[in-house]
Tab-separated table of C-alpha atoms in Angstrom:
chain	number	residue	atom	x	y	z
A	1	MET	CA	-0.080	0.093	-0.278
A	2	ASP	CA	1.082	3.341	-1.044
A	3	MET	CA	2.021	5.200	1.824
A	4	VAL	CA	-0.205	8.760	1.900
A	5	ILE	CA	1.496	11.852	3.908
A	6	ASN	CA	-0.995	14.355	5.535
A	7	ARG	CA	0.414	15.087	8.725
A	8	ILE	CA	4.353	16.008	9.261
A	9	GLY	CA	6.608	16.447	12.544
A	10	ILE	CA	9.001	18.845	12.204
A	11	ILE	CA	12.134	19.065	14.590
A	12	GLY	CA	13.839	22.282	15.058
A	13	ALA	CA	12.021	25.811	14.939
A	14	GLY	CA	14.932	27.783	13.514
A	15	GLN	CA	14.991	29.151	9.952
A	16	MET	CA	14.996	26.627	7.929
A	17	GLY	CA	12.367	24.378	10.277
A	18	SER	CA	9.673	27.264	10.298
A	19	GLY	CA	10.300	27.538	6.337
A	20	ILE	CA	9.501	24.042	5.966
A	21	ALA	CA	6.393	24.047	8.537
A	22	GLN	CA	5.487	27.347	6.613
A	23	VAL	CA	5.322	25.310	2.826
A	24	CYS	CA	3.533	21.961	4.171
A	25	ALA	CA	0.747	24.171	5.986
A	26	THR	CA	0.411	26.131	2.581
A	27	ALA	CA	0.281	22.766	0.525
A	28	GLY	CA	-2.923	21.865	2.992
A	29	LEU	CA	-1.128	19.391	5.097
A	30	ASP	CA	-1.467	19.604	9.308
A	31	VAL	CA	2.215	20.601	10.689
A	32	LEU	CA	3.455	19.558	14.285
A	33	LEU	CA	6.335	21.563	14.985
A	34	ASN	CA	8.647	21.058	17.614
A	35	ASP	CA	11.927	22.380	19.643
A	36	ARG	CA	13.482	21.598	22.772
A	37	ASP	CA	13.450	25.357	23.508
A	38	PRO	CA	10.111	27.006	24.052
A	39	ALA	CA	11.192	30.475	23.082
A	40	ARG	CA	12.609	29.040	19.677
A	41	LEU	CA	9.461	27.640	19.207
A	42	GLU	CA	7.679	30.776	19.754
A	43	ASN	CA	10.064	32.581	17.485
A	44	GLY	CA	9.764	29.907	14.753
A	45	LEU	CA	5.837	30.648	14.791
A	46	GLY	CA	6.408	34.134	14.993
A	47	THR	CA	8.905	33.832	11.518
A	48	VAL	CA	5.929	31.538	9.939
A	49	ALA	CA	3.292	34.761	10.659
A	50	ALA	CA	5.460	37.371	9.374
A	51	GLY	CA	6.379	35.201	6.188
A	52	LEU	CA	2.419	35.082	5.615
A	53	GLY	CA	2.431	38.721	6.257
A	54	ARG	CA	4.646	39.318	4.053
A	55	LEU	CA	2.682	37.401	1.370
A	56	VAL	CA	-0.462	39.387	2.149
A	57	SER	CA	0.786	42.454	1.936
A	58	LYS	CA	1.979	41.618	-1.600
A	59	GLY	CA	-1.572	40.357	-2.575
A	60	SER	CA	-0.034	36.635	-2.787
A	61	LEU	CA	-2.580	35.717	-0.172
A	62	THR	CA	-6.033	36.488	1.350
A	63	GLU	CA	-5.931	37.198	4.961
A	64	ASP	CA	-8.298	34.041	5.749
A	65	GLU	CA	-6.045	32.169	3.672
A	66	SER	CA	-2.939	33.099	5.844
A	67	GLU	CA	-5.031	31.972	9.183
A	68	ALA	CA	-6.084	28.886	7.376
A	69	ILE	CA	-2.372	28.237	7.397
A	70	ARG	CA	-0.846	29.372	10.568
A	71	ALA	CA	-4.063	27.325	12.043
A	72	ARG	CA	-2.745	24.161	10.508
A	73	ILE	CA	0.724	24.519	12.489
A	74	VAL	CA	0.354	23.317	16.137
A	75	PRO	CA	3.095	23.432	18.738
A	76	ALA	CA	4.905	19.949	19.708
A	77	ARG	CA	6.316	20.559	23.143
A	78	ASP	CA	7.829	16.826	23.312
A	79	PHE	CA	8.580	14.196	20.822
A	80	ALA	CA	5.541	12.435	22.049
A	81	ALA	CA	3.332	15.388	20.871
A	82	LEU	CA	5.006	13.869	17.399
A	83	GLY	CA	3.151	10.407	17.473
A	84	PRO	CA	0.687	10.887	14.890
A	85	SER	CA	2.722	12.259	11.839
A	86	ASP	CA	3.033	10.291	8.978
A	87	LEU	CA	6.306	11.878	8.245
A	88	VAL	CA	8.841	13.552	10.957
A	89	ILE	CA	11.610	15.890	9.641
A	90	GLU	CA	14.331	17.024	11.745
A	91	ALA	CA	16.022	20.376	11.011
A	92	ALA	CA	18.150	20.836	13.702
A	93	THR	CA	21.454	21.539	14.034
A	94	GLU	CA	24.033	20.382	11.409
A	95	ASN	CA	25.675	18.356	14.137
A	96	GLU	CA	25.534	14.723	13.769
A	97	ALA	CA	26.205	13.817	17.166
A	98	THR	CA	22.902	15.894	18.227
A	99	LYS	CA	21.070	14.651	15.113
A	100	ARG	CA	22.032	10.817	16.206
A	101	GLU	CA	20.249	11.612	19.750
A	102	ILE	CA	17.710	13.003	18.302
A	103	PHE	CA	16.619	10.232	16.239
A	104	SER	CA	17.769	7.764	19.278
A	105	ALA	CA	15.043	9.625	21.319
A	106	LEU	CA	12.145	10.155	18.667
A	107	CYS	CA	11.485	6.514	17.357
A	108	ALA	CA	9.830	5.298	20.544
A	109	SER	CA	7.053	7.973	19.923
A	110	LEU	CA	6.481	7.050	16.538
A	111	ARG	CA	4.164	4.793	14.761
A	112	PRO	CA	5.791	1.541	13.284
A	113	GLU	CA	5.045	2.807	9.630
A	114	THR	CA	6.012	6.638	10.243
A	115	LEU	CA	8.487	7.641	8.054
A	116	ILE	CA	11.647	9.609	9.082
A	117	ALA	CA	13.676	12.259	6.952
A	118	THR	CA	16.609	14.434	8.163
A	119	ASN	CA	17.202	18.208	6.405
A	120	THR	CA	21.094	17.852	6.669
A	121	SER	CA	23.078	19.559	3.935
A	122	SER	CA	25.914	17.110	4.439
A	123	ILE	CA	26.249	14.502	6.920
A	124	SER	CA	25.916	10.716	5.756
A	125	ILE	CA	22.294	9.173	5.110
A	126	THR	CA	23.165	5.890	6.051
A	127	ARG	CA	25.080	6.569	9.333
A	128	LEU	CA	22.158	9.120	10.326
A	129	ALA	CA	19.648	6.131	9.603
A	130	ALA	CA	21.508	3.491	11.953
A	131	ALA	CA	20.950	5.667	15.128
A	132	THR	CA	16.879	4.855	14.266
A	133	ASP	CA	14.940	1.452	14.370
A	134	ARG	CA	13.754	1.678	10.950
A	135	PRO	CA	16.541	2.888	8.472
A	136	GLU	CA	14.418	1.268	5.630
A	137	LYS	CA	12.053	4.276	6.027
A	138	PHE	CA	14.422	6.907	6.934
A	139	ILE	CA	15.657	9.298	3.968
A	140	GLY	CA	17.267	12.530	3.503
A	141	ILE	CA	15.081	15.589	2.400
A	142	HIS	CA	17.557	18.536	1.675
A	143	PHE	CA	15.352	21.546	1.594
A	144	MET	CA	17.270	25.294	0.062
A	145	ASN	CA	17.013	28.404	2.311
A	146	PRO	CA	14.812	30.315	2.034
A	147	VAL	CA	12.473	26.949	1.775
A	148	PRO	CA	9.644	29.249	0.820
A	149	VAL	CA	11.320	30.838	-1.882
A	150	MET	CA	13.704	27.756	-3.336
A	151	GLN	CA	12.156	25.570	-5.981
A	152	LEU	CA	14.611	22.710	-5.394
A	153	VAL	CA	15.069	20.366	-2.805
A	154	GLU	CA	17.363	17.087	-2.922
A	155	LEU	CA	16.120	13.867	-1.695
A	156	ILE	CA	19.237	11.163	-0.693
A	157	ARG	CA	18.782	7.718	0.073
A	158	GLY	CA	20.592	5.647	2.351
A	159	ILE	CA	22.037	2.246	2.022
A	160	ALA	CA	18.695	0.732	3.325
A	161	THR	CA	16.136	3.175	2.153
A	162	GLU	CA	13.307	1.484	0.535
A	163	ASP	CA	11.813	2.012	-2.936
A	164	ALA	CA	8.519	2.416	-1.130
A	165	THR	CA	9.986	5.769	1.166
A	166	TYR	CA	11.749	7.284	-1.842
A	167	GLU	CA	8.651	7.213	-3.852
A	168	ALA	CA	6.491	8.565	-0.800
A	169	ALA	CA	9.556	11.474	-0.058
A	170	LYS	CA	8.956	12.014	-4.362
A	171	VAL	CA	4.860	12.543	-3.997
A	172	PHE	CA	5.242	14.654	-0.782
A	173	ILE	CA	8.091	16.992	-2.207
A	174	ALA	CA	5.395	17.397	-5.659
A	175	LYS	CA	2.582	17.993	-3.178
A	176	LEU	CA	4.917	21.127	-1.938
A	177	GLY	CA	5.050	22.167	-5.510
A	178	LYS	CA	8.572	21.999	-5.423
A	179	THR	CA	10.925	20.088	-7.452
A	180	SER	CA	13.180	17.159	-6.535
A	181	THR	CA	16.521	15.931	-7.273
A	182	MET	CA	18.181	12.411	-6.653
A	183	SER	CA	21.490	12.357	-5.027
A	184	GLU	CA	23.495	9.385	-3.824
A	185	ASP	CA	25.017	9.379	-0.502
A	186	PHE	CA	28.101	11.298	-0.940
A	187	PRO	CA	29.201	13.804	1.538
A	188	ALA	CA	27.478	16.880	0.618
A	189	PHE	CA	25.268	15.316	-2.061
A	190	ILE	CA	25.233	17.543	-4.964
A	191	VAL	CA	24.537	21.507	-4.100
A	192	ASN	CA	26.535	21.611	-1.384
A	193	ARG	CA	29.347	19.665	-3.016
A	194	ILE	CA	29.508	22.176	-5.710
A	195	LEU	CA	28.489	25.155	-3.457
A	196	LEU	CA	30.569	25.121	-0.888
A	197	PRO	CA	33.772	24.732	-2.115
A	198	MET	CA	33.668	28.182	-4.519
A	199	ILE	CA	32.273	29.883	-1.295
A	200	ASN	CA	35.739	28.455	0.548
A	201	GLU	CA	37.378	29.569	-2.299
A	202	ALA	CA	36.107	32.985	-2.047
A	203	ILE	CA	37.020	33.123	1.755
A	204	TYR	CA	40.741	32.070	0.493
A	205	THR	CA	40.422	34.745	-1.791
A	206	LEU	CA	40.029	36.798	0.748
A	207	TYR	CA	42.186	35.463	3.218
A	208	GLU	CA	45.054	35.994	0.400
A	209	GLY	CA	44.530	39.306	-0.184
A	210	VAL	CA	43.900	38.655	-3.823
A	211	GLY	CA	40.611	41.100	-3.334
A	212	SER	CA	38.283	42.788	-0.646
A	213	VAL	CA	34.973	41.419	0.668
A	214	GLU	CA	33.273	44.294	-1.910
A	215	SER	CA	35.518	43.451	-4.680
A	216	ILE	CA	35.337	39.649	-4.264
A	217	ASP	CA	31.593	39.694	-4.348
A	218	THR	CA	30.757	42.140	-6.749
A	219	ALA	CA	33.036	40.115	-9.126
A	220	MET	CA	31.419	37.098	-8.807
A	221	ARG	CA	27.548	39.016	-8.809
A	222	LEU	CA	28.712	41.073	-12.182
A	223	GLY	CA	31.180	39.011	-13.428
A	224	ALA	CA	29.224	35.430	-13.441
A	225	ASN	CA	25.697	36.801	-12.788
A	226	HIS	CA	25.303	35.172	-9.278
A	227	PRO	CA	22.492	37.008	-7.516
A	228	MET	CA	24.630	37.381	-4.222
A	229	GLY	CA	28.249	37.296	-4.055
A	230	PRO	CA	29.731	34.401	-2.217
A	231	LEU	CA	30.642	36.147	0.992
A	232	GLN	CA	27.186	37.619	1.301
A	233	LEU	CA	26.155	34.168	0.589
A	234	ALA	CA	27.983	32.533	3.450
A	235	ASP	CA	26.883	34.891	5.904
A	236	PHE	CA	23.335	34.215	4.868
A	237	ILE	CA	24.118	30.455	4.991
A	238	GLY	CA	25.823	30.705	8.151
A	239	LEU	CA	29.719	30.705	8.273
A	240	ASP	CA	29.136	27.800	11.299
A	241	THR	CA	26.988	25.654	8.399
A	242	CYS	CA	29.368	26.687	5.957
A	243	LEU	CA	32.684	25.074	8.074
A	244	SER	CA	30.521	21.966	9.160
A	245	VAL	CA	29.875	21.200	5.201
A	246	MET	CA	33.472	22.022	4.546
A	247	GLN	CA	34.488	19.576	7.243
A	248	VAL	CA	32.675	16.807	6.394
A	249	LEU	CA	34.052	17.179	2.637
A	250	TYR	CA	37.223	17.354	4.229
A	251	GLU	CA	37.000	14.491	6.228
A	252	GLY	CA	34.605	12.063	4.264
A	253	LEU	CA	36.703	12.658	0.873
A	254	ALA	CA	40.585	13.106	2.321
A	255	ASP	CA	41.377	15.654	-0.394
A	256	SER	CA	43.348	18.664	0.747
A	257	LYS	CA	40.873	20.997	-1.779
A	258	TYR	CA	38.153	20.557	0.773
A	259	ARG	CA	40.385	21.928	3.571
A	260	PRO	CA	38.685	24.425	5.250
A	261	CYS	CA	39.616	28.394	4.817
A	262	PRO	CA	41.556	29.339	8.146
A	263	LEU	CA	39.864	32.635	8.026
A	264	LEU	CA	36.540	31.035	7.992
A	265	VAL	CA	37.533	28.848	10.983
A	266	LYS	CA	38.600	31.746	12.520
A	267	TYR	CA	35.382	33.545	12.173
A	268	VAL	CA	33.720	30.842	13.589
A	269	GLU	CA	35.796	30.769	16.530
A	270	ALA	CA	35.259	34.475	17.158
A	271	GLY	CA	31.344	33.792	16.920
A	272	TRP	CA	31.049	35.913	13.442
A	273	LEU	CA	28.856	33.527	11.796
A	274	GLY	CA	27.158	36.122	9.794
A	275	ARG	CA	23.496	37.578	9.617
A	276	LYS	CA	22.262	35.195	12.459
A	277	ALA	CA	25.083	36.885	14.514
A	278	LYS	CA	24.602	40.120	13.529
A	279	ARG	CA	28.568	40.174	12.178
A	280	GLY	CA	30.473	38.150	9.391
A	281	PHE	CA	32.000	39.107	6.311
A	282	TYR	CA	29.509	42.102	6.448
A	283	ASP	CA	28.437	43.792	9.879
A	284	TYR	CA	24.497	44.032	10.411
A	285	ARG	CA	24.276	46.039	13.137
A	286	GLY	CA	23.471	49.377	11.198
A	287	PRO	CA	20.405	50.334	9.141
A	288	THR	CA	22.610	48.494	5.903
A	289	PRO	CA	25.442	45.700	5.765
A	290	ILE	CA	29.087	47.202	5.567
A	291	ALA	CA	31.953	44.915	4.538
A	292	THR	CA	34.383	44.176	7.431
A	293	ARG	CA	37.417	43.748	5.567
């Protein structure tokens, strides 16, 4: 029997989790949104409300439609509240130990037929699946940021992922109005395997004094027709996430070309993580971002 996905559980109410919640609820699915931090859960619900408000102001949604979408997202204060889910998507921090801990604790609360997915941008799906009691029902569903805007979703099968799980995930992504692409379970998959080394090289270009922040970003915006420069994009992604992905590539592929730039490491150690920390390659504490180097 085909798996019908109508109710989605989401673990993590940060930027990615709240974005996934919004697109699922917009597609008519019921959403149970969980975060271990009650304040972050409330902030996540606020982020959804703000995003829908912008769509109402643009005329893309009516007030009634916005209210109906918000009503489909219900806070889930613990893993037990995720029990009725047909699919649970983990969107916690990009840390393998944290994710494995979540999956180990989660499974006891779920029905045997419930599917589990991770929104990881780089970590082995096969290894994460091994932390669950259902590796055959486990899959990588990697949404792009910002989730409500970006069209692509990467689907990544672990070694044990069953065909039925993959097909159910494909149908789910199509229901969201997005396009899925299939990636093999190699470090960082497709998008970040290509994108993050480019960002890392841009940081090396800054580190070696080849160009300033503004000149590097301007060169790639106007010379390669990128919508935003690589350093601006790194700040948007989060420099800690960029470093995590580069470390996964470096350790997983054992190739020196993936070595994280020392300047990236320094910024993360300093807590200069980009937009979310108000400081990265740009300073976001004023009315407009200012390049820091």
